[in-house]
Amino acid sequence: MEFYKRTHTKKVNIGGVTIGGGSPVAIQSMTNTNSRDWKTTVKQIRQLEEAGCEIIRVSLPDMESACNVSKIKKHIKIPLVADIHFDYRIALEALKQGIDKLRINPGNIGSKDKVEILVKEAKKAHIPIRIGVNAGSLKEAHNCLDNLSRAKALANAAMEHVKILEKHKFEDIVVSLKTSNIDTTVRAYKIFASRRNYPLHLGITEAGSMFSGTIKSAAGLGIMLYDGIGDTLRVSLTADPVEEVKMAYSLLQSMELRSCGVEIVSCPTCSRCQVDLIKIVSEVEKKTSVMKNLKKLSKPIKIAIMGCIVNGPGEAKDADFGIAGGKDVGILFKNGEIVGKVKPNKWIQKIISMIKSYQDLQG
Ligand code: SF4
C-alpha cells in the first residue's frame, strides 16, 4: 500500500527499539497489575512479550513502585517505560533504577523548575521523555467549547513542555496528544506534526471495551496512520492488555504498515456455503495466534478460507493459498489456481500444516 507517505520524524532510541525516522510503527501496551508487586507485573509483561509487544509502560504511582524498576527490568526483554504523574521525584528514582523512557503528563507534573530538574537528569542518563498530553488532565482543554479549540489547547500544552526540553538541548522527545474523541485527537496530532518533527506516540485514550474500543481505536488511529502520522502506538482497551497488542498488529497489518504473521481472508458466507466457515475461521485464527515466531516472518502469509468454489479462488486470488468449500469437499488452491482437494474435517489441519511449510520456507 503506497498511498500515504510517512511524515518524516526524528529517530529516538528507547532501550534498543528505535521509533521515528521511518522505523516500523512500534507496538506498545501498558500493564494493569499493581506495580508495587513486581513479580505479578513481570508475569504480565512476559505474556505481552509473547504476544509481540515491543515497548511496555508501567504506571509508577509512588516511590515503592519506582524502586521496583530494576527488579522488573532484570526479568524482561523489552524496553520499560515509566508513567509518571504528580511527583517528579518518582521519575528521578525511575531514572536511577535504569528505566528506558519516561512519560510525563504536562497537566499534572508541576512547575517548570521541576520539569527542568528532570530534563537535566534524563539528559545525563540519555533517556528519552514522552510528553504525554491527555485531555482528561489538562484544565485548558476542559474550558474549550469545540474540538478545534480543544485540539489547539492540547498541542499548545505539548509545545510549552517541548520548549522547556529544547531549552536544555534535549531532543530525545516523543509526544502524544490523546483524547477520547477522534476528531479532537486527530486535529491535535496534525497541529503538533506541523510544528515539530519529534516522533508521535498515537492513541485514542479511554476508547472503551474490547469491542467498541477496538472499533474506535481503529477508526482514529487509521485516519492518522493513513495521513502518515504516527511512529508508535498503544491501543487503549478496557480489557486484558494482550488484546491491545493483538489489535495493534491487526490494524498495522491491515494497513500494510507491518508484516506480521498470518493474514486471513475469509468470505462473509451466503447461501452457496456448505461448510461451517465461521467455526473453521475462528479455529484457524485461534491456532495461529499462539504459533511461535509467526510475527518474525519477513512477509506475511495470506490465506483464504472461502465458502464456495464458485467465487472463492477468484475472490482470493492474492492469497498465497486457500481452501474453498464445495459439497463434502474443500478445494485447495494456490495463487488462484486449483491444486487439490481436502475433506471438510481436515481443513484446519491442512491449513496449519501449510502455514508451517511456508514458515519453514521463509526460514
Ligand atoms: S465465496 Fe461463495 S460462499 Fe462465500 S460469499 Fe462468496 S459466493 Fe458466498
GROMACS .gro file of C-alpha atoms and ligand atoms in nm:
model
  371
    1MET     CA    1   0.000   0.000   0.000
    2GLU     CA    2   0.182   0.310  -0.117
    3PHE     CA    3  -0.088   0.572  -0.099
    4TYR     CA    4   0.035   0.751   0.209
    5LYS     CA    5   0.377   0.886   0.283
    6ARG     CA    6   0.507   0.862   0.640
    7THR     CA    7   0.577   1.204   0.786
    8HIS     CA    8   0.950   1.249   0.841
    9THR     CA    9   1.029   1.236   1.212
   10LYS     CA   10   1.341   1.230   1.424
   11LYS     CA   11   1.474   0.891   1.539
   12VAL     CA   12   1.453   0.823   1.911
   13ASN     CA   13   1.603   0.515   2.074
   14ILE     CA   14   1.404   0.358   2.355
   15GLY     CA   15   1.613   0.090   2.522
   16GLY     CA   16   1.722  -0.054   2.186
   17VAL     CA   17   1.394  -0.003   1.998
   18THR     CA   18   1.408   0.285   1.750
   19ILE     CA   19   1.097   0.485   1.683
   20GLY     CA   20   1.060   0.757   1.422
   21GLY     CA   21   1.266   0.832   1.112
   22GLY     CA   22   1.081   0.573   0.907
   23SER     CA   23   1.126   0.285   1.153
   24PRO     CA   24   0.836   0.036   1.166
   25VAL     CA   25   0.548   0.164   1.379
   26ALA     CA   26   0.630   0.013   1.721
   27ILE     CA   27   0.360  -0.156   1.926
   28GLN     CA   28   0.323  -0.063   2.290
   29SER     CA   29   0.098  -0.160   2.573
   30MET     CA   30   0.067  -0.087   2.942
   31THR     CA   31   0.048  -0.322   3.237
   32ASN     CA   32  -0.260  -0.314   3.457
   33THR     CA   33  -0.110  -0.501   3.752
   34ASN     CA   34  -0.015  -0.339   4.081
   35SER     CA   35   0.341  -0.224   4.006
   36ARG     CA   36   0.429  -0.245   4.375
   37ASP     CA   37   0.401  -0.620   4.314
   38TRP     CA   38   0.694  -0.664   4.077
   39LYS     CA   39   0.659  -1.040   4.031
   40THR     CA   40   0.299  -1.017   3.905
   41THR     CA   41   0.398  -0.723   3.686
   42VAL     CA   42   0.684  -0.923   3.533
   43LYS     CA   43   0.445  -1.214   3.468
   44GLN     CA   44   0.212  -0.987   3.272
   45ILE     CA   45   0.497  -0.826   3.079
   46ARG     CA   46   0.617  -1.171   2.973
   47GLN     CA   47   0.269  -1.251   2.840
   48LEU     CA   48   0.279  -0.924   2.648
   49GLU     CA   49   0.625  -1.004   2.510
   50GLU     CA   50   0.490  -1.338   2.392
   51ALA     CA   51   0.206  -1.155   2.213
   52GLY     CA   52   0.461  -0.933   2.035
   53CYS     CA   53   0.456  -0.617   2.249
   54GLU     CA   54   0.768  -0.414   2.169
   55ILE     CA   55   0.768  -0.144   2.440
   56ILE     CA   56   0.592  -0.173   2.776
   57ARG     CA   57   0.481   0.105   3.009
   58VAL     CA   58   0.417   0.070   3.381
   59SER     CA   59   0.244   0.323   3.596
   60LEU     CA   60   0.456   0.420   3.896
   61PRO     CA   61   0.220   0.578   4.148
   62ASP     CA   62   0.471   0.602   4.433
   63MET     CA   63   0.831   0.552   4.544
   64GLU     CA   64   0.770   0.189   4.637
   65SER     CA   65   0.673   0.106   4.278
   66ALA     CA   66   0.960   0.319   4.137
   67CYS     CA   67   1.206   0.116   4.345
   68ASN     CA   68   1.086  -0.197   4.159
   69VAL     CA   69   1.208  -0.079   3.819
   70SER     CA   70   1.547  -0.250   3.828
   71LYS     CA   71   1.393  -0.577   3.952
   72ILE     CA   72   1.134  -0.574   3.673
   73LYS     CA   73   1.394  -0.489   3.410
   74LYS     CA   74   1.612  -0.783   3.511
   75HIS     CA   75   1.332  -1.025   3.417
   76ILE     CA   76   1.203  -0.882   3.089
   77LYS     CA   77   1.341  -0.836   2.737
   78ILE     CA   78   1.155  -0.531   2.605
   79PRO     CA   79   1.215  -0.164   2.698
   80LEU     CA   80   1.039  -0.042   3.010
   81VAL     CA   81   0.871   0.300   3.025
   82ALA     CA   82   0.768   0.472   3.347
   83ASP     CA   83   0.436   0.653   3.353
   84ILE     CA   84   0.466   0.942   3.598
   85HIS     CA   85   0.201   1.177   3.730
   86PHE     CA   86   0.211   1.444   4.003
   87ASP     CA   87   0.553   1.381   4.154
   88TYR     CA   88   0.870   1.438   3.951
   89ARG     CA   89   1.077   1.272   4.229
   90ILE     CA   90   0.928   0.935   4.129
   91ALA     CA   91   1.067   0.995   3.780
   92LEU     CA   92   1.410   1.072   3.928
   93GLU     CA   93   1.402   0.742   4.115
   94ALA     CA   94   1.295   0.556   3.799
   95LEU     CA   95   1.595   0.707   3.619
   96LYS     CA   96   1.824   0.591   3.898
   97GLN     CA   97   1.675   0.243   3.867
   98GLY     CA   98   1.757   0.220   3.495
   99ILE     CA   99   1.424   0.298   3.324
  100ASP     CA  100   1.434   0.316   2.941
  101LYS     CA  101   1.196   0.609   2.893
  102LEU     CA  102   0.985   0.847   3.099
  103ARG     CA  103   0.633   0.956   3.021
  104ILE     CA  104   0.534   1.275   3.197
  105ASN     CA  105   0.198   1.447   3.191
  106PRO     CA  106   0.219   1.825   3.145
  107GLY     CA  107  -0.126   1.855   3.301
  108ASN     CA  108  -0.010   1.744   3.644
  109ILE     CA  109   0.368   1.713   3.670
  110GLY     CA  110   0.400   2.052   3.840
  111SER     CA  111   0.606   2.364   3.790
  112LYS     CA  112   0.860   2.441   3.519
  113ASP     CA  113   1.157   2.415   3.759
  114LYS     CA  114   1.061   2.055   3.850
  115VAL     CA  115   1.047   1.963   3.482
  116GLU     CA  116   1.386   2.127   3.435
  117ILE     CA  117   1.544   1.918   3.711
  118LEU     CA  118   1.403   1.607   3.545
  119VAL     CA  119   1.526   1.704   3.199
  120LYS     CA  120   1.881   1.756   3.324
  121GLU     CA  121   1.887   1.410   3.484
  122ALA     CA  122   1.727   1.241   3.180
  123LYS     CA  123   1.983   1.407   2.956
  124LYS     CA  124   2.271   1.280   3.169
  125ALA     CA  125   2.129   0.928   3.152
  126HIS     CA  126   2.042   0.952   2.775
  127ILE     CA  127   1.683   0.857   2.850
  128PRO     CA  128   1.403   0.984   2.623
  129ILE     CA  129   1.098   1.162   2.757
  130ARG     CA  130   0.746   1.137   2.622
  131ILE     CA  131   0.539   1.445   2.677
  132GLY     CA  132   0.204   1.276   2.712
  133VAL     CA  133  -0.073   1.532   2.698
  134ASN     CA  134  -0.412   1.395   2.794
  135ALA     CA  135  -0.732   1.599   2.762
  136GLY     CA  136  -0.867   1.447   3.082
  137SER     CA  137  -0.598   1.606   3.296
  138LEU     CA  138  -0.548   1.935   3.113
  139LYS     CA  139  -0.765   2.212   3.251
  140GLU     CA  140  -0.708   2.437   2.947
  141ALA     CA  141  -0.875   2.166   2.735
  142HIS     CA  142  -1.178   2.142   2.967
  143ASN     CA  143  -1.258   2.509   2.910
  144CYS     CA  144  -1.275   2.474   2.530
  145LEU     CA  145  -1.615   2.457   2.370
  146ASP     CA  146  -1.530   2.295   2.037
  147ASN     CA  147  -1.298   2.023   1.909
  148LEU     CA  148  -1.062   2.254   1.724
  149SER     CA  149  -1.004   2.480   2.025
  150ARG     CA  150  -0.950   2.174   2.243
  151ALA     CA  151  -0.703   2.033   1.989
  152LYS     CA  152  -0.513   2.363   1.985
  153ALA     CA  153  -0.503   2.368   2.367
  154LEU     CA  154  -0.353   2.017   2.368
  155ALA     CA  155  -0.094   2.100   2.102
  156ASN     CA  156  -0.003   2.423   2.285
  157ALA     CA  157   0.042   2.236   2.614
  158ALA     CA  158   0.273   1.990   2.442
  159MET     CA  159   0.466   2.273   2.278
  160GLU     CA  160   0.512   2.452   2.609
  161HIS     CA  161   0.685   2.144   2.752
  162VAL     CA  162   0.876   2.070   2.434
  163LYS     CA  163   1.026   2.419   2.460
  164ILE     CA  164   1.142   2.356   2.819
  165LEU     CA  165   1.320   2.042   2.699
  166GLU     CA  166   1.464   2.215   2.393
  167LYS     CA  167   1.596   2.498   2.611
  168HIS     CA  168   1.818   2.233   2.771
  169LYS     CA  169   1.918   2.099   2.429
  170PHE     CA  170   1.723   1.784   2.500
  171GLU     CA  171   1.582   1.634   2.181
  172ASP     CA  172   1.504   1.272   2.266
  173ILE     CA  173   1.142   1.369   2.276
  174VAL     CA  174   0.828   1.173   2.192
  175VAL     CA  175   0.487   1.338   2.203
  176SER     CA  176   0.131   1.214   2.244
  177LEU     CA  177  -0.189   1.417   2.247
  178LYS     CA  178  -0.465   1.182   2.348
  179THR     CA  179  -0.834   1.237   2.398
  180SER     CA  180  -1.129   1.002   2.379
  181ASN     CA  181  -1.273   1.197   2.086
  182ILE     CA  182  -1.145   1.102   1.741
  183ASP     CA  183  -1.190   1.444   1.577
  184THR     CA  184  -1.012   1.632   1.857
  185THR     CA  185  -0.730   1.380   1.874
  186VAL     CA  186  -0.664   1.377   1.500
  187ARG     CA  187  -0.667   1.758   1.487
  188ALA     CA  188  -0.429   1.784   1.785
  189TYR     CA  189  -0.177   1.543   1.630
  190LYS     CA  190  -0.194   1.723   1.296
  191ILE     CA  191  -0.137   2.064   1.458
  192PHE     CA  192   0.161   1.932   1.652
  193ALA     CA  193   0.304   1.749   1.348
  194SER     CA  194   0.301   2.078   1.157
  195ARG     CA  195   0.515   2.240   1.431
  196ARG     CA  196   0.780   1.983   1.526
  197ASN     CA  197   0.915   1.657   1.386
  198TYR     CA  198   0.950   1.458   1.708
  199PRO     CA  199   0.813   1.105   1.681
  200LEU     CA  200   0.447   1.073   1.773
  201HIS     CA  201   0.300   0.810   2.002
  202LEU     CA  202  -0.059   0.756   1.888
  203GLY     CA  203  -0.359   0.660   2.092
  204ILE     CA  204  -0.727   0.722   2.140
  205THR     CA  205  -0.747   0.724   2.514
  206GLU     CA  206  -1.023   0.566   2.721
  207ALA     CA  207  -1.151   0.411   2.398
  208GLY     CA  208  -1.374   0.164   2.581
  209SER     CA  209  -1.435  -0.210   2.591
  210MET     CA  210  -1.272  -0.467   2.370
  211PHE     CA  211  -1.542  -0.442   2.103
  212SER     CA  212  -1.624  -0.070   2.093
  213GLY     CA  213  -1.270   0.036   2.190
  214THR     CA  214  -1.122  -0.170   1.908
  215ILE     CA  215  -1.351  -0.006   1.654
  216LYS     CA  216  -1.297   0.345   1.789
  217SER     CA  217  -0.919   0.298   1.802
  218ALA     CA  218  -0.907   0.152   1.451
  219ALA     CA  219  -1.106   0.447   1.317
  220GLY     CA  220  -0.899   0.714   1.495
  221LEU     CA  221  -0.556   0.558   1.454
  222GLY     CA  222  -0.638   0.455   1.097
  223ILE     CA  223  -0.707   0.817   0.995
  224MET     CA  224  -0.373   0.934   1.134
  225LEU     CA  225  -0.170   0.643   1.000
  226TYR     CA  226  -0.329   0.690   0.659
  227ASP     CA  227  -0.211   1.051   0.670
  228GLY     CA  228   0.143   0.935   0.750
  229ILE     CA  229   0.126   1.036   1.117
  230GLY     CA  230   0.243   0.801   1.392
  231ASP     CA  231   0.567   0.628   1.491
  232THR     CA  232   0.444   0.410   1.775
  233LEU     CA  233   0.103   0.334   1.915
  234ARG     CA  234  -0.089   0.198   2.206
  235VAL     CA  235  -0.445   0.079   2.171
  236SER     CA  236  -0.627   0.154   2.499
  237LEU     CA  237  -0.884  -0.110   2.582
  238THR     CA  238  -1.072  -0.192   2.899
  239ALA     CA  239  -0.953  -0.549   2.859
  240ASP     CA  240  -0.651  -0.775   2.903
  241PRO     CA  241  -0.357  -0.572   2.759
  242VAL     CA  242  -0.265  -0.874   2.545
  243GLU     CA  243  -0.577  -0.786   2.343
  244GLU     CA  244  -0.435  -0.436   2.286
  245VAL     CA  245  -0.125  -0.588   2.127
  246LYS     CA  246  -0.328  -0.825   1.908
  247MET     CA  247  -0.548  -0.538   1.790
  248ALA     CA  248  -0.246  -0.318   1.716
  249TYR     CA  249  -0.087  -0.590   1.500
  250SER     CA  250  -0.411  -0.650   1.318
  251LEU     CA  251  -0.455  -0.278   1.248
  252LEU     CA  252  -0.099  -0.229   1.123
  253GLN     CA  253  -0.114  -0.544   0.915
  254SER     CA  254  -0.443  -0.441   0.756
  255MET     CA  255  -0.282  -0.108   0.659
  256GLU     CA  256   0.028  -0.291   0.533
  257LEU     CA  257   0.246  -0.095   0.774
  258ARG     CA  258   0.376  -0.409   0.944
  259SER     CA  259   0.413  -0.758   0.806
  260CYS     CA  260   0.332  -0.986   1.086
  261GLY     CA  261   0.232  -1.344   1.067
  262VAL     CA  262  -0.076  -1.474   0.902
  263GLU     CA  263  -0.341  -1.267   0.730
  264ILE     CA  264  -0.672  -1.446   0.692
  265VAL     CA  265  -0.901  -1.355   0.406
  266SER     CA  266  -1.245  -1.509   0.455
  267CYS     CA  267  -1.582  -1.453   0.294
  268PRO     CA  268  -1.896  -1.349   0.481
  269THR     CA  269  -2.069  -1.670   0.355
  270CYS     CA  270  -2.401  -1.686   0.170
  271SER     CA  271  -2.647  -1.950   0.059
  272ARG     CA  272  -2.381  -2.116  -0.157
  273CYS     CA  273  -2.172  -2.200   0.150
  274GLN     CA  274  -2.199  -2.565   0.261
  275VAL     CA  275  -1.943  -2.573   0.541
  276ASP     CA  276  -1.934  -2.421   0.890
  277LEU     CA  277  -1.697  -2.145   0.778
  278ILE     CA  278  -1.740  -1.926   1.088
  279LYS     CA  279  -1.621  -2.208   1.312
  280ILE     CA  280  -1.331  -2.300   1.082
  281VAL     CA  281  -1.204  -1.942   1.052
  282SER     CA  282  -1.226  -1.878   1.425
  283GLU     CA  283  -1.039  -2.206   1.497
  284VAL     CA  284  -0.762  -2.119   1.250
  285GLU     CA  285  -0.735  -1.769   1.398
  286LYS     CA  286  -0.709  -1.912   1.749
  287LYS     CA  287  -0.443  -2.166   1.648
  288THR     CA  288  -0.229  -1.919   1.450
  289SER     CA  289  -0.245  -1.658   1.730
  290VAL     CA  290  -0.042  -1.890   1.954
  291MET     CA  291   0.201  -2.016   1.689
  292LYS     CA  292   0.552  -1.906   1.780
  293ASN     CA  293   0.769  -1.684   1.559
  294LEU     CA  294   0.497  -1.605   1.305
  295LYS     CA  295   0.541  -1.232   1.372
  296LYS     CA  296   0.907  -1.259   1.277
  297LEU     CA  297   0.826  -1.361   0.918
  298SER     CA  298   0.966  -1.118   0.662
  299LYS     CA  299   0.646  -1.148   0.457
  300PRO     CA  300   0.301  -1.229   0.596
  301ILE     CA  301   0.134  -1.549   0.480
  302LYS     CA  302  -0.201  -1.463   0.328
  303ILE     CA  303  -0.451  -1.746   0.343
  304ALA     CA  304  -0.805  -1.752   0.209
  305ILE     CA  305  -1.081  -1.956   0.366
  306MET     CA  306  -1.380  -1.924   0.138
  307GLY     CA  307  -1.731  -2.060   0.146
  308CYS     CA  308  -1.760  -2.188  -0.208
  309ILE     CA  309  -1.573  -2.277  -0.522
  310VAL     CA  310  -1.788  -2.054  -0.745
  311ASN     CA  311  -1.627  -1.729  -0.632
  312GLY     CA  312  -1.375  -1.841  -0.368
  313PRO     CA  313  -1.046  -1.875  -0.558
  314GLY     CA  314  -1.124  -1.574  -0.778
  315GLU     CA  315  -1.216  -1.350  -0.484
  316ALA     CA  316  -0.900  -1.458  -0.304
  317LYS     CA  317  -0.653  -1.458  -0.591
  318ASP     CA  318  -0.399  -1.251  -0.397
  319ALA     CA  319  -0.375  -1.515  -0.125
  320ASP     CA  320  -0.072  -1.746  -0.102
  321PHE     CA  321  -0.308  -2.039  -0.067
  322GLY     CA  322  -0.658  -2.116   0.040
  323ILE     CA  323  -0.947  -2.357   0.065
  324ALA     CA  324  -1.292  -2.305  -0.082
  325GLY     CA  325  -1.596  -2.508   0.021
  326GLY     CA  326  -1.776  -2.748  -0.209
  327LYS     CA  327  -2.022  -3.029  -0.142
  328ASP     CA  328  -1.846  -3.260   0.109
  329VAL     CA  329  -1.508  -3.137  -0.006
  330GLY     CA  330  -1.272  -2.842   0.008
  331ILE     CA  331  -1.089  -2.725  -0.297
  332LEU     CA  332  -0.731  -2.633  -0.225
  333PHE     CA  333  -0.589  -2.351  -0.433
  334LYS     CA  334  -0.258  -2.169  -0.460
  335ASN     CA  335  -0.224  -1.825  -0.617
  336GLY     CA  336  -0.578  -1.856  -0.758
  337GLU     CA  337  -0.517  -2.200  -0.920
  338ILE     CA  338  -0.684  -2.523  -0.801
  339VAL     CA  339  -0.420  -2.771  -0.683
  340GLY     CA  340  -0.608  -3.038  -0.483
  341LYS     CA  341  -0.899  -3.146  -0.264
  342VAL     CA  342  -0.935  -3.168   0.116
  343LYS     CA  343  -1.210  -3.337   0.320
  344PRO     CA  344  -1.408  -3.086   0.536
  345ASN     CA  345  -1.289  -3.241   0.866
  346LYS     CA  346  -0.924  -3.195   0.757
  347TRP     CA  347  -0.940  -2.826   0.658
  348ILE     CA  348  -0.794  -2.684   0.979
  349GLN     CA  349  -0.517  -2.942   0.994
  350LYS     CA  350  -0.428  -2.881   0.630
  351ILE     CA  351  -0.422  -2.502   0.670
  352ILE     CA  352  -0.197  -2.521   0.976
  353SER     CA  353   0.044  -2.764   0.809
  354MET     CA  354   0.065  -2.540   0.502
  355ILE     CA  355   0.136  -2.233   0.720
  356LYS     CA  356   0.418  -2.430   0.884
  357SER     CA  357   0.568  -2.523   0.549
  358TYR     CA  358   0.552  -2.157   0.433
  359GLN     CA  359   0.715  -2.060   0.763
  360ASP     CA  360   0.995  -2.314   0.703
  361LEU     CA  361   1.046  -2.178   0.350
  362GLN     CA  362   1.097  -1.828   0.487
  363GLY     CA  363   1.348  -1.970   0.734
  364SF4     S1  364  -1.714  -1.716  -0.159
  364SF4    FE1  365  -1.902  -1.827  -0.214
  364SF4     S2  366  -1.998  -1.869  -0.017
  364SF4    FE2  367  -1.852  -1.707   0.020
  364SF4     S3  368  -1.972  -1.519  -0.002
  364SF4    FE3  369  -1.872  -1.558  -0.199
  364SF4     S4  370  -2.027  -1.672  -0.315
  364SF4    FE4  371  -2.092  -1.683  -0.099
   0.00000   0.00000   0.00000
